[in-house]
PDB file of C-alpha atoms in Angstrom:
ATOM      1  CA  MET R 582      36.021  36.145  -8.163  1.00  0.00           C
ATOM      2  CA  ILE R 583      37.980  38.359  -6.214  1.00  0.00           C
ATOM      3  CA  THR R 584      37.482  41.874  -6.626  1.00  0.00           C
ATOM      4  CA  VAL R 585      38.525  45.548  -4.940  1.00  0.00           C
ATOM      5  CA  THR R 586      34.644  44.815  -3.189  1.00  0.00           C
ATOM      6  CA  THR R 587      35.490  41.906  -1.909  1.00  0.00           C
ATOM      7  CA  LEU R 588      39.051  42.944  -0.691  1.00  0.00           C
ATOM      8  CA  LYS R 589      37.248  46.252   1.495  1.00  0.00           C
ATOM      9  CA  GLN R 590      34.707  43.107   2.627  1.00  0.00           C
ATOM     10  CA  LEU R 591      37.860  40.904   3.621  1.00  0.00           C
ATOM     11  CA  LYS R 592      39.097  44.182   5.393  1.00  0.00           C
ATOM     12  CA  ALA R 593      36.116  45.020   7.396  1.00  0.00           C
ATOM     13  CA  LYS R 594      35.525  41.636   8.666  1.00  0.00           C
ATOM     14  CA  GLN R 595      39.694  41.442   9.705  1.00  0.00           C
ATOM     15  CA  GLU R 596      39.877  38.753   7.843  1.00  0.00           C
ATOM     16  CA  LYS R 597      43.547  38.538   6.375  1.00  0.00           C
ATOM     17  CA  ILE R 598      44.248  39.058   2.647  1.00  0.00           C
ATOM     18  CA  THR R 599      47.020  36.695   0.779  1.00  0.00           C
ATOM     19  CA  MET R 600      48.981  37.677  -2.082  1.00  0.00           C
ATOM     20  CA  LEU R 601      51.794  36.230  -3.551  1.00  0.00           C
ATOM     21  CA  THR R 602      53.896  36.783  -6.952  1.00  0.00           C
ATOM     22  CA  CYS R 603      53.468  35.009 -10.048  1.00  0.00           C
ATOM     23  CA  TYR R 604      54.965  35.085 -13.462  1.00  0.00           C
ATOM     24  CA  ASP R 605      53.265  31.666 -15.480  1.00  0.00           C
ATOM     25  CA  ALA R 606      49.881  30.010 -16.187  1.00  0.00           C
ATOM     26  CA  SER R 607      50.957  27.059 -13.711  1.00  0.00           C
ATOM     27  CA  PHE R 608      51.843  28.682 -10.833  1.00  0.00           C
ATOM     28  CA  ALA R 609      48.634  30.447 -11.493  1.00  0.00           C
ATOM     29  CA  ARG R 610      46.758  27.583 -11.210  1.00  0.00           C
ATOM     30  CA  VAL R 611      48.298  26.112  -8.273  1.00  0.00           C
ATOM     31  CA  MET R 612      47.477  29.632  -6.443  1.00  0.00           C
ATOM     32  CA  GLU R 613      44.633  29.685  -7.314  1.00  0.00           C
ATOM     33  CA  THR R 614      43.417  26.173  -6.210  1.00  0.00           C
ATOM     34  CA  ALA R 615      45.043  27.052  -2.780  1.00  0.00           C
ATOM     35  CA  GLY R 616      43.014  30.218  -2.354  1.00  0.00           C
ATOM     36  CA  VAL R 617      45.424  32.738  -2.855  1.00  0.00           C
ATOM     37  CA  GLU R 618      43.415  36.368  -3.084  1.00  0.00           C
ATOM     38  CA  ILE R 619      45.951  38.040  -5.391  1.00  0.00           C
ATOM     39  CA  LEU R 620      48.205  37.601  -7.859  1.00  0.00           C
ATOM     40  CA  LEU R 621      50.475  40.035  -8.263  1.00  0.00           C
ATOM     41  CA  ILE R 622      52.547  40.004 -11.532  1.00  0.00           C
ATOM     42  CA  GLY R 623      55.880  41.806  -9.846  1.00  0.00           C
ATOM     43  CA  ASP R 624      58.767  43.004 -11.651  1.00  0.00           C
ATOM     44  CA  SER R 625      60.321  41.180  -8.983  1.00  0.00           C
ATOM     45  CA  LEU R 626      60.739  38.915 -12.070  1.00  0.00           C
ATOM     46  CA  GLY R 627      63.797  40.939 -13.390  1.00  0.00           C
ATOM     47  CA  MET R 628      65.655  39.201 -10.225  1.00  0.00           C
ATOM     48  CA  THR R 629      63.761  36.494  -9.915  1.00  0.00           C
ATOM     49  CA  VAL R 630      63.486  34.751 -13.413  1.00  0.00           C
ATOM     50  CA  GLN R 631      66.020  37.254 -15.722  1.00  0.00           C
ATOM     51  CA  GLY R 632      68.549  37.130 -12.829  1.00  0.00           C
ATOM     52  CA  HIS R 633      69.021  41.065 -12.635  1.00  0.00           C
ATOM     53  CA  THR R 634      70.163  42.655  -9.390  1.00  0.00           C
ATOM     54  CA  SER R 635      67.275  44.885  -9.310  1.00  0.00           C
ATOM     55  CA  THR R 636      63.708  45.163 -10.891  1.00  0.00           C
ATOM     56  CA  LEU R 637      65.347  48.369 -13.363  1.00  0.00           C
ATOM     57  CA  PRO R 638      65.921  46.575 -16.880  1.00  0.00           C
ATOM     58  CA  VAL R 639      62.272  45.006 -16.438  1.00  0.00           C
ATOM     59  CA  THR R 640      60.438  46.134 -19.776  1.00  0.00           C
ATOM     60  CA  LEU R 641      56.776  46.874 -20.179  1.00  0.00           C
ATOM     61  CA  GLU R 642      56.842  44.561 -23.108  1.00  0.00           C
ATOM     62  CA  GLN R 643      57.943  41.546 -20.712  1.00  0.00           C
ATOM     63  CA  MET R 644      55.135  43.006 -18.074  1.00  0.00           C
ATOM     64  CA  ILE R 645      52.490  42.565 -20.498  1.00  0.00           C
ATOM     65  CA  TYR R 646      53.793  38.955 -21.717  1.00  0.00           C
ATOM     66  CA  HIS R 647      53.928  37.615 -17.964  1.00  0.00           C
ATOM     67  CA  THR R 648      50.559  39.101 -16.995  1.00  0.00           C
ATOM     68  CA  GLN R 649      48.988  37.311 -20.174  1.00  0.00           C
ATOM     69  CA  ASN R 650      50.256  34.172 -19.178  1.00  0.00           C
ATOM     70  CA  VAL R 651      49.060  34.523 -15.666  1.00  0.00           C
ATOM     71  CA  ALA R 652      45.801  35.701 -16.891  1.00  0.00           C
ATOM     72  CA  ARG R 653      45.102  32.179 -18.841  1.00  0.00           C
ATOM     73  CA  GLY R 654      46.154  30.548 -15.823  1.00  0.00           C
ATOM     74  CA  ASN R 655      43.963  32.104 -13.312  1.00  0.00           C
ATOM     75  CA  GLN R 656      39.796  32.253 -13.133  1.00  0.00           C
ATOM     76  CA  THR R 657      39.234  33.724  -9.305  1.00  0.00           C
ATOM     77  CA  ALA R 658      42.248  35.711  -7.932  1.00  0.00           C
ATOM     78  CA  LEU R 659      42.572  39.288  -8.214  1.00  0.00           C
ATOM     79  CA  LEU R 660      45.438  39.848 -10.764  1.00  0.00           C
ATOM     80  CA  LEU R 661      48.135  42.788 -10.043  1.00  0.00           C
ATOM     81  CA  ALA R 662      50.332  43.939 -12.610  1.00  0.00           C
ATOM     82  CA  ASP R 663      53.908  46.322 -11.746  1.00  0.00           C
ATOM     83  CA  LEU R 664      53.689  49.118 -14.095  1.00  0.00           C
ATOM     84  CA  PRO R 665      57.618  48.653 -14.139  1.00  0.00           C
ATOM     85  CA  PHE R 666      60.347  51.668 -13.967  1.00  0.00           C
ATOM     86  CA  GLY R 667      60.518  54.115 -16.629  1.00  0.00           C
ATOM     87  CA  THR R 668      56.524  53.877 -17.748  1.00  0.00           C
ATOM     88  CA  TYR R 669      54.698  56.513 -15.279  1.00  0.00           C
ATOM     89  CA  GLU R 670      56.932  58.627 -14.063  1.00  0.00           C
ATOM     90  CA  ALA R 671      57.211  61.263 -16.399  1.00  0.00           C
ATOM     91  CA  ASP R 672      53.731  62.176 -17.135  1.00  0.00           C
ATOM     92  CA  THR R 673      49.869  60.584 -16.457  1.00  0.00           C
ATOM     93  CA  ILE R 674      49.480  60.397 -20.082  1.00  0.00           C
ATOM     94  CA  SER R 675      52.097  57.641 -20.328  1.00  0.00           C
ATOM     95  CA  ALA R 676      50.938  55.983 -17.465  1.00  0.00           C
ATOM     96  CA  TYR R 677      47.704  55.442 -18.592  1.00  0.00           C
ATOM     97  CA  GLN R 678      48.818  54.258 -21.378  1.00  0.00           C
ATOM     98  CA  ASN R 679      50.888  51.967 -19.905  1.00  0.00           C
ATOM     99  CA  ALA R 680      48.832  50.947 -17.474  1.00  0.00           C
ATOM    100  CA  ALA R 681      46.210  50.437 -20.031  1.00  0.00           C
ATOM    101  CA  ALA R 682      47.860  47.958 -21.631  1.00  0.00           C
ATOM    102  CA  LEU R 683      48.559  45.922 -18.819  1.00  0.00           C
ATOM    103  CA  MET R 684      44.704  45.820 -18.460  1.00  0.00           C
ATOM    104  CA  LYS R 685      44.295  44.802 -22.065  1.00  0.00           C
ATOM    105  CA  ALA R 686      46.668  41.500 -21.227  1.00  0.00           C
ATOM    106  CA  GLY R 687      44.488  40.567 -18.535  1.00  0.00           C
ATOM    107  CA  ALA R 688      45.341  42.448 -15.389  1.00  0.00           C
ATOM    108  CA  HIS R 689      42.312  43.764 -12.549  1.00  0.00           C
ATOM    109  CA  MET R 690      45.031  46.421 -11.357  1.00  0.00           C
ATOM    110  CA  VAL R 691      48.118  47.981 -11.681  1.00  0.00           C
ATOM    111  CA  LYS R 692      50.999  49.020  -8.782  1.00  0.00           C
ATOM    112  CA  LEU R 693      53.372  51.934  -9.204  1.00  0.00           C
ATOM    113  CA  GLU R 694      55.760  53.514  -6.484  1.00  0.00           C
ATOM    114  CA  GLY R 695      56.092  56.459  -4.731  1.00  0.00           C
ATOM    115  CA  GLY R 696      54.562  59.014  -2.146  1.00  0.00           C
ATOM    116  CA  MET R 697      53.162  62.426  -2.964  1.00  0.00           C
ATOM    117  CA  HIS R 698      54.930  62.835  -5.960  1.00  0.00           C
ATOM    118  CA  GLN R 699      52.952  59.982  -7.714  1.00  0.00           C
ATOM    119  CA  VAL R 700      49.562  60.780  -5.805  1.00  0.00           C
ATOM    120  CA  GLU R 701      48.530  62.842  -9.347  1.00  0.00           C
ATOM    121  CA  LYS R 702      48.900  59.400 -11.024  1.00  0.00           C
ATOM    122  CA  THR R 703      46.961  57.406  -9.073  1.00  0.00           C
ATOM    123  CA  ALA R 704      43.813  60.053  -9.735  1.00  0.00           C
ATOM    124  CA  TYR R 705      44.675  60.530 -13.125  1.00  0.00           C
ATOM    125  CA  LEU R 706      44.538  56.476 -13.363  1.00  0.00           C
ATOM    126  CA  THR R 707      41.560  55.542 -11.000  1.00  0.00           C
ATOM    127  CA  ALA R 708      39.444  58.511 -12.610  1.00  0.00           C
ATOM    128  CA  ARG R 709      39.634  56.891 -16.117  1.00  0.00           C
ATOM    129  CA  SER R 710      38.548  52.967 -14.942  1.00  0.00           C
ATOM    130  CA  ILE R 711      42.069  51.765 -14.034  1.00  0.00           C
ATOM    131  CA  PRO R 712      42.168  50.853 -10.519  1.00  0.00           C
ATOM    132  CA  VAL R 713      45.466  51.344  -8.336  1.00  0.00           C
ATOM    133  CA  CYS R 714      47.687  49.655  -5.862  1.00  0.00           C
ATOM    134  CA  ALA R 715      49.932  52.215  -4.424  1.00  0.00           C
ATOM    135  CA  HIS R 716      53.724  51.160  -3.148  1.00  0.00           C
ATOM    136  CA  LEU R 717      55.404  52.983  -0.140  1.00  0.00           C
ATOM    137  CA  GLY R 718      58.345  52.349   2.108  1.00  0.00           C
ATOM    138  CA  LEU R 719      61.020  50.510   0.293  1.00  0.00           C
ATOM    139  CA  THR R 720      60.225  51.059  -3.438  1.00  0.00           C
ATOM    140  CA  PRO R 721      62.639  48.624  -5.278  1.00  0.00           C
ATOM    141  CA  GLN R 722      62.550  50.960  -8.512  1.00  0.00           C
ATOM    142  CA  SER R 723      64.388  53.386  -6.201  1.00  0.00           C
ATOM    143  CA  VAL R 724      67.000  51.376  -4.655  1.00  0.00           C
ATOM    144  CA  ASN R 725      69.701  54.051  -6.354  1.00  0.00           C
ATOM    145  CA  THR R 726      68.348  56.740  -4.492  1.00  0.00           C
ATOM    146  CA  LEU R 727      67.651  54.775  -1.514  1.00  0.00           C
ATOM    147  CA  GLY R 728      70.912  53.748  -1.108  1.00  0.00           C
ATOM    148  CA  GLY R 729      69.929  50.095  -1.139  1.00  0.00           C
ATOM    149  CA  TYR R 730      67.778  47.769   0.242  1.00  0.00           C
ATOM    150  CA  ARG R 731      66.718  49.256   3.749  1.00  0.00           C
ATOM    151  CA  VAL R 732      64.335  49.634   6.261  1.00  0.00           C
ATOM    152  CA  GLN R 733      61.734  52.869   5.726  1.00  0.00           C
ATOM    153  CA  GLY R 734      60.471  54.849   7.734  1.00  0.00           C
ATOM    154  CA  ARG R 735      62.532  54.762  11.100  1.00  0.00           C
ATOM    155  CA  ASP R 736      62.774  58.344  12.116  1.00  0.00           C
ATOM    156  CA  GLU R 737      59.432  60.542  12.903  1.00  0.00           C
ATOM    157  CA  SER R 738      60.027  62.798   9.938  1.00  0.00           C
ATOM    158  CA  ALA R 739      60.164  59.958   7.475  1.00  0.00           C
ATOM    159  CA  ALA R 740      57.156  58.194   9.309  1.00  0.00           C
ATOM    160  CA  GLU R 741      55.065  61.047   8.832  1.00  0.00           C
ATOM    161  CA  ALA R 742      55.736  61.742   5.171  1.00  0.00           C
ATOM    162  CA  LEU R 743      54.834  57.754   4.860  1.00  0.00           C
ATOM    163  CA  LEU R 744      51.962  58.788   6.680  1.00  0.00           C
ATOM    164  CA  THR R 745      50.469  61.509   4.905  1.00  0.00           C
ATOM    165  CA  ALA R 746      51.548  59.883   1.452  1.00  0.00           C
ATOM    166  CA  ALA R 747      48.980  57.018   1.724  1.00  0.00           C
ATOM    167  CA  LYS R 748      46.572  59.253   3.057  1.00  0.00           C
ATOM    168  CA  ALA R 749      46.498  60.819  -0.135  1.00  0.00           C
ATOM    169  CA  HIS R 750      46.805  57.719  -2.250  1.00  0.00           C
ATOM    170  CA  GLU R 751      43.530  56.690  -0.681  1.00  0.00           C
ATOM    171  CA  ALA R 752      41.820  60.340  -1.167  1.00  0.00           C
ATOM    172  CA  ALA R 753      42.703  59.915  -4.705  1.00  0.00           C
ATOM    173  CA  GLY R 754      41.534  56.974  -5.221  1.00  0.00           C
ATOM    174  CA  ALA R 755      44.106  54.097  -4.485  1.00  0.00           C
ATOM    175  CA  ALA R 756      42.006  50.654  -3.546  1.00  0.00           C
ATOM    176  CA  LEU R 757      45.306  49.079  -2.295  1.00  0.00           C
ATOM    177  CA  LEU R 758      48.710  50.075  -0.678  1.00  0.00           C
ATOM    178  CA  VAL R 759      51.399  47.797  -0.104  1.00  0.00           C
ATOM    179  CA  LEU R 760      53.916  48.231   2.475  1.00  0.00           C
ATOM    180  CA  GLU R 761      57.379  47.270   2.086  1.00  0.00           C
ATOM    181  CA  TYR R 762      60.390  47.258   4.935  1.00  0.00           C
ATOM    182  CA  ILE R 763      59.033  49.452   7.463  1.00  0.00           C
ATOM    183  CA  PRO R 764      58.817  48.931  11.076  1.00  0.00           C
ATOM    184  CA  ALA R 765      55.647  47.285  12.484  1.00  0.00           C
ATOM    185  CA  PRO R 766      54.572  50.140  14.524  1.00  0.00           C
ATOM    186  CA  LEU R 767      54.451  52.148  11.624  1.00  0.00           C
ATOM    187  CA  ALA R 768      53.131  49.453   9.755  1.00  0.00           C
ATOM    188  CA  LYS R 769      49.958  49.470  12.317  1.00  0.00           C
ATOM    189  CA  THR R 770      49.477  52.856  12.346  1.00  0.00           C
ATOM    190  CA  VAL R 771      48.917  53.540   8.591  1.00  0.00           C
ATOM    191  CA  THR R 772      46.724  50.358   8.412  1.00  0.00           C
ATOM    192  CA  ALA R 773      44.377  51.818  11.039  1.00  0.00           C
ATOM    193  CA  ALA R 774      44.504  55.074   9.376  1.00  0.00           C
ATOM    194  CA  LEU R 775      42.761  53.761   6.294  1.00  0.00           C
ATOM    195  CA  SER R 776      40.006  52.703   5.027  1.00  0.00           C
ATOM    196  CA  ILE R 777      41.303  50.499   1.821  1.00  0.00           C
ATOM    197  CA  PRO R 778      43.256  47.201   2.305  1.00  0.00           C
ATOM    198  CA  VAL R 779      46.748  47.594   3.713  1.00  0.00           C
ATOM    199  CA  ILE R 780      48.777  44.586   2.398  1.00  0.00           C
ATOM    200  CA  GLY R 781      52.725  43.957   3.890  1.00  0.00           C
ATOM    201  CA  ILE R 782      55.898  42.568   3.534  1.00  0.00           C
ATOM    202  CA  GLY R 783      58.424  42.862   5.666  1.00  0.00           C
ATOM    203  CA  ALA R 784      56.007  45.368   7.735  1.00  0.00           C
ATOM    204  CA  GLY R 785      54.897  43.322  10.470  1.00  0.00           C
ATOM    205  CA  LYS R 786      51.670  41.500  11.485  1.00  0.00           C
ATOM    206  CA  ASP R 787      48.873  44.117  11.556  1.00  0.00           C
ATOM    207  CA  CYS R 788      48.508  45.091   8.064  1.00  0.00           C
ATOM    208  CA  ASP R 789      45.172  43.710   6.618  1.00  0.00           C
ATOM    209  CA  GLY R 790      47.373  41.121   4.442  1.00  0.00           C
ATOM    210  CA  GLN R 791      50.606  39.402   3.554  1.00  0.00           C
ATOM    211  CA  VAL R 792      52.681  39.228   0.287  1.00  0.00           C
ATOM    212  CA  LEU R 793      55.554  37.471  -0.496  1.00  0.00           C
ATOM    213  CA  VAL R 794      57.973  36.660  -3.609  1.00  0.00           C
ATOM    214  CA  LEU R 795      57.279  33.280  -4.765  1.00  0.00           C
ATOM    215  CA  GLN R 796      60.497  31.875  -4.992  1.00  0.00           C
ATOM    216  CA  ASP R 797      61.478  33.620  -1.171  1.00  0.00           C
ATOM    217  CA  LEU R 798      58.127  31.415  -0.502  1.00  0.00           C
ATOM    218  CA  LEU R 799      59.863  27.817  -1.693  1.00  0.00           C
ATOM    219  CA  GLY R 800      63.122  28.356  -0.536  1.00  0.00           C
ATOM    220  CA  ILE R 801      64.779  28.605  -4.044  1.00  0.00           C
ATOM    221  CA  TYR R 802      66.383  32.129  -3.825  1.00  0.00           C
ATOM    222  CA  PRO R 803      69.951  32.661  -2.792  1.00  0.00           C
ATOM    223  CA  LYS R 804      69.994  35.044   0.501  1.00  0.00           C
ATOM    224  CA  PRO R 805      66.489  35.596   1.175  1.00  0.00           C
ATOM    225  CA  PRO R 806      65.498  38.778   3.001  1.00  0.00           C
ATOM    226  CA  LYS R 807      64.764  38.721   6.630  1.00  0.00           C
ATOM    227  CA  PHE R 808      60.800  38.804   6.255  1.00  0.00           C
ATOM    228  CA  ALA R 809      61.090  36.137   4.114  1.00  0.00           C
ATOM    229  CA  LYS R 810      59.949  32.198   4.988  1.00  0.00           C
ATOM    230  CA  ASN R 811      60.670  29.220   3.719  1.00  0.00           C
ATOM    231  CA  PHE R 812      56.798  27.308   3.193  1.00  0.00           C
ATOM    232  CA  LEU R 813      58.172  24.632   1.496  1.00  0.00           C
ATOM    233  CA  GLN R 814      60.582  22.831   4.332  1.00  0.00           C
ATOM    234  CA  GLY R 815      58.083  20.026   5.928  1.00  0.00           C
ATOM    235  CA  GLN R 816      55.539  20.032   3.136  1.00  0.00           C
ATOM    236  CA  ASP R 817      55.673  17.329   0.398  1.00  0.00           C
ATOM    237  CA  SER R 818      54.563  20.044  -2.625  1.00  0.00           C
ATOM    238  CA  ILE R 819      54.135  23.563  -3.597  1.00  0.00           C
ATOM    239  CA  LEU R 820      50.172  23.238  -3.520  1.00  0.00           C
ATOM    240  CA  ALA R 821      50.819  22.285   0.364  1.00  0.00           C
ATOM    241  CA  ALA R 822      53.717  25.076   0.763  1.00  0.00           C
ATOM    242  CA  ILE R 823      51.486  27.703  -0.562  1.00  0.00           C
ATOM    243  CA  SER R 824      47.901  26.768   1.306  1.00  0.00           C
ATOM    244  CA  SER R 825      50.530  26.558   4.572  1.00  0.00           C
ATOM    245  CA  TYR R 826      51.418  30.539   3.949  1.00  0.00           C
ATOM    246  CA  ILE R 827      47.701  30.964   3.741  1.00  0.00           C
ATOM    247  CA  ALA R 828      46.747  29.297   6.872  1.00  0.00           C
ATOM    248  CA  ALA R 829      49.537  31.062   8.571  1.00  0.00           C
ATOM    249  CA  VAL R 830      48.492  34.579   7.339  1.00  0.00           C
ATOM    250  CA  LYS R 831      44.908  33.950   7.896  1.00  0.00           C
ATOM    251  CA  ALA R 832      46.143  32.434  11.509  1.00  0.00           C
ATOM    252  CA  GLY R 833      47.985  35.709  12.108  1.00  0.00           C
ATOM    253  CA  THR R 834      50.950  33.352  12.757  1.00  0.00           C
ATOM    254  CA  PHE R 835      52.930  34.760  10.300  1.00  0.00           C
ATOM    255  CA  PRO R 836      54.855  36.718  10.277  1.00  0.00           C
ATOM    256  CA  GLU R 837      56.650  36.271  13.116  1.00  0.00           C
ATOM    257  CA  SER R 838      59.123  38.471  15.429  1.00  0.00           C
ATOM    258  CA  ILE R 839      61.912  37.062  13.572  1.00  0.00           C
ATOM    259  CA  HIS R 840      60.098  38.625  10.252  1.00  0.00           C
ATOM    260  CA  THR R 841      59.622  41.915  11.749  1.00  0.00           C
ATOM    261  CA  PHE R 842      61.327  45.101  11.994  1.00  0.00           C
ATOM    262  CA  GLU R 843      60.186  47.026  14.863  1.00  0.00           C
ATOM    263  CA  ALA R 844      62.334  49.990  14.688  1.00  0.00           C
TER     264      ALA R 844
END
């Protein structure tokens, strides 16, 4: 069974960690067979499964439903579930209640988006036995305030703020950090500065691991982002595609420069 201790050990050994989004039991079994360490029940399902243009419409009840489905198909991977928009921003008590609901549904850890303003939530949850993954950089739930899906942390002040927030979340007890859509040099700096594992998506090859949206990995989502790669191409099965992704991440051959933002 993959646990937070396992992930720390992988970072210490400098072995790359693999994560994929997963929304049902069937794909959970395939990913587990392939050897994915972390299955992310992402609110990205709002776009990939439900057909919305953002993650904002996803409800807690829907996240609970999909977490339960994935949990039924999984035996060994760590299950990370997103706290959806509007379920944790207001206060620590509602954040705890909603995170606890996801844990009862089968999650082993919850993910919340945001910098310094969310550090209090990270501390509150971890103090109450709920492991937390922080999410910095492009935070999709803030797409309307960020002005779209754009690279974050490009200027010096933004990069410094992101690093400060990453350290603060770690100090508050976060067990994992996801960095999305930021320049590779910044991701390298953050990864080196933290003792907890850092998982990148559009953040370069120097993170402790990588995550992709399943539909991007399979090449079935229209207009995939620059940082995605179709691993099904040239393979004869979904299992082979996922295995190819794992092998590329472990070997350090994914992401390549074409999937990376340098500045």
